[in-house]
Tab-separated table of C-alpha atoms in Angstrom:
chain	number	residue	atom	x	y	z
A	1	UNK	CA	9.808	-7.362	15.990
A	2	UNK	CA	12.836	-6.899	12.825
A	3	UNK	CA	12.510	-4.229	10.220
A	4	UNK	CA	11.271	-6.900	7.347
A	5	UNK	CA	8.722	-8.338	9.899
A	6	UNK	CA	7.292	-4.858	10.896
A	7	UNK	CA	7.149	-4.171	6.790
A	8	UNK	CA	5.337	-7.404	6.105
A	9	UNK	CA	2.582	-6.731	8.913
A	10	UNK	CA	2.051	-3.295	7.761
A	11	UNK	CA	1.841	-4.432	4.266
A	12	UNK	CA	-0.627	-7.035	5.261
A	13	UNK	CA	-2.711	-4.902	7.478
A	14	UNK	CA	-2.943	-2.047	4.529
A	15	UNK	CA	-4.348	-5.251	2.414
A	16	UNK	CA	-6.973	-6.224	5.100
A	17	UNK	CA	-8.001	-2.696	5.164
A	18	UNK	CA	-8.070	-2.083	1.482
A	19	UNK	CA	-10.317	-5.521	1.143
A	20	UNK	CA	-12.382	-4.153	4.109
A	21	UNK	CA	-13.193	-1.107	2.363
A	22	UNK	CA	-13.993	-2.592	-1.148
A	23	UNK	CA	-16.365	-5.259	0.737
A	24	UNK	CA	-17.980	-2.302	2.292
A	25	UNK	CA	-18.051	-0.235	-0.342
A	26	UNK	CA	-19.827	-3.328	-2.988
A	27	UNK	CA	-22.262	-4.244	-0.206
A	28	UNK	CA	-23.661	-0.698	0.233
A	29	UNK	CA	-22.720	-0.488	4.038
A	30	UNK	CA	-22.817	2.812	5.471
A	31	UNK	CA	-21.348	3.115	8.767
A	32	UNK	CA	-18.362	4.832	10.778
A	33	UNK	CA	-15.895	2.128	9.664
A	34	UNK	CA	-16.495	2.948	5.874
A	35	UNK	CA	-14.997	6.104	6.250
A	36	UNK	CA	-12.061	5.343	8.437
A	37	UNK	CA	-10.969	2.711	6.271
A	38	UNK	CA	-11.518	4.398	3.075
A	39	UNK	CA	-9.277	7.349	4.579
A	40	UNK	CA	-6.573	4.801	5.624
A	41	UNK	CA	-6.601	3.040	2.171
A	42	UNK	CA	-6.300	6.151	0.274
A	43	UNK	CA	-4.469	7.976	2.363
A	44	UNK	CA	-1.734	4.606	2.491
A	45	UNK	CA	-1.810	2.068	0.138
A	46	UNK	CA	-0.645	3.969	-2.909
A	47	UNK	CA	2.330	5.365	-1.202
A	48	UNK	CA	2.969	2.136	0.264
A	49	UNK	CA	3.002	0.355	-2.789
A	50	UNK	CA	5.699	2.435	-3.995
A	51	UNK	CA	7.793	2.548	-0.912
A	52	UNK	CA	7.616	-1.571	-0.776
A	53	UNK	CA	9.869	-1.456	-3.460
A	54	UNK	CA	12.552	1.082	-1.857
A	55	UNK	CA	14.592	0.768	1.576
A	56	UNK	CA	13.259	1.923	4.660
A	57	UNK	CA	15.253	3.649	7.242
A	58	UNK	CA	12.827	5.707	9.588
A	59	UNK	CA	9.456	4.546	10.707
A	60	UNK	CA	8.373	8.039	10.742
A	61	UNK	CA	9.586	9.376	7.606
A	62	UNK	CA	8.122	6.145	6.056
A	63	UNK	CA	4.612	7.169	7.155
A	64	UNK	CA	4.839	10.919	5.659
A	65	UNK	CA	6.025	9.533	2.205
A	66	UNK	CA	3.611	7.256	2.183
A	67	UNK	CA	1.172	9.796	2.508
A	68	UNK	CA	2.810	11.992	0.143
A	69	UNK	CA	3.310	9.626	-2.567
A	70	UNK	CA	-0.457	8.657	-2.281
A	71	UNK	CA	-1.919	12.238	-2.282
A	72	UNK	CA	0.460	12.811	-5.187
A	73	UNK	CA	-0.783	9.707	-7.364
A	74	UNK	CA	-4.134	10.729	-6.758
A	75	UNK	CA	-3.351	14.105	-7.574
A	76	UNK	CA	-1.894	13.370	-10.744
A	77	UNK	CA	-5.092	10.663	-11.630
A	78	UNK	CA	-7.612	13.564	-10.851
A	79	UNK	CA	-5.866	15.890	-12.709
A	80	UNK	CA	-5.927	13.637	-15.667
A	81	UNK	CA	-9.702	13.108	-15.300
A	82	UNK	CA	-10.226	16.762	-15.362
A	83	UNK	CA	-8.278	17.545	-18.286
A	84	UNK	CA	-9.579	14.479	-20.389
A	85	UNK	CA	-13.002	15.041	-19.416
A	86	UNK	CA	-13.793	11.792	-17.969
A	87	UNK	CA	-14.858	12.258	-14.304
A	88	UNK	CA	-14.950	9.105	-12.844
A	89	UNK	CA	-13.547	8.903	-9.573
A	90	UNK	CA	-14.875	5.866	-8.098
A	91	UNK	CA	-13.283	4.073	-11.295
A	92	UNK	CA	-9.996	5.792	-10.816
A	93	UNK	CA	-10.096	4.976	-6.835
A	94	UNK	CA	-10.629	1.266	-7.703
A	95	UNK	CA	-8.080	1.221	-10.277
A	96	UNK	CA	-5.669	3.085	-7.646
A	97	UNK	CA	-6.565	0.698	-5.323
A	98	UNK	CA	-6.198	-2.592	-7.429
A	99	UNK	CA	-2.624	-1.306	-8.762
A	100	UNK	CA	-1.536	-0.577	-5.145
A	101	UNK	CA	-2.716	-3.610	-3.725
A	102	UNK	CA	-1.261	-5.942	-6.550
A	103	UNK	CA	2.118	-4.070	-6.112
A	104	UNK	CA	2.028	-5.193	-2.371
A	105	UNK	CA	1.089	-8.469	-3.370
A	106	UNK	CA	3.921	-8.905	-5.557
A	107	UNK	CA	6.087	-7.637	-2.668
A	108	UNK	CA	4.682	-10.132	-0.289
A	109	UNK	CA	5.093	-12.870	-2.717
A	110	UNK	CA	8.692	-12.004	-3.688
A	111	UNK	CA	9.682	-11.972	0.015
A	112	UNK	CA	8.578	-14.990	0.495
A	113	UNK	CA	9.873	-16.940	-2.256
A	114	UNK	CA	13.496	-15.371	-1.233
A	115	UNK	CA	12.770	-16.391	1.961
A	116	UNK	CA	12.095	-19.822	1.339
A	117	UNK	CA	8.195	-19.567	2.289
A	118	UNK	CA	9.194	-18.778	5.850
A	119	UNK	CA	6.704	-16.377	7.011
A	120	UNK	CA	9.165	-15.070	9.530
A	121	UNK	CA	12.340	-14.896	7.721
A	122	UNK	CA	13.828	-11.708	7.400
A	123	UNK	CA	16.404	-12.758	4.495
A	124	UNK	CA	16.194	-10.582	1.139
A	125	UNK	CA	13.323	-8.576	2.324
A	126	UNK	CA	15.018	-5.666	0.570
A	127	UNK	CA	12.603	-3.188	2.889
A	128	UNK	CA	14.416	-2.797	5.863
A	129	UNK	CA	18.090	-1.053	6.565
A	130	UNK	CA	19.195	-4.455	7.879
A	131	UNK	CA	18.254	-7.856	6.342
A	132	UNK	CA	18.283	-9.955	8.921
A	133	UNK	CA	18.243	-13.903	8.956
A	134	UNK	CA	15.753	-16.061	10.482
A	135	UNK	CA	15.082	-15.405	14.128
């Protein structure tokens, strides 16, 4: 699997987990899948949205940076809520999730548009070191 394909698969997987988390919250589902999905969404989605616009060289570094960026974004948002005396964590989590999902959707759309709509094409992905052509 090429780097561009792996990037797209990870981005699509994170979007699916985020949608599943939102659906579980909206329906009031309480079960073992909800905390796991919420943890993955909170720990990865915001950072992955930032890193989608940067070249990826090492998968482990990408994973660590995605977690670090996610925690940094959520910490800044929590501090702003505390300083402004506007504590609404559900609204903040929804906003961060929507912004992260929107950034990933835009990135996936741009990549698909650059590659001529071919899902498997890696040309112009901009996410991996080498932007290989179609397989």
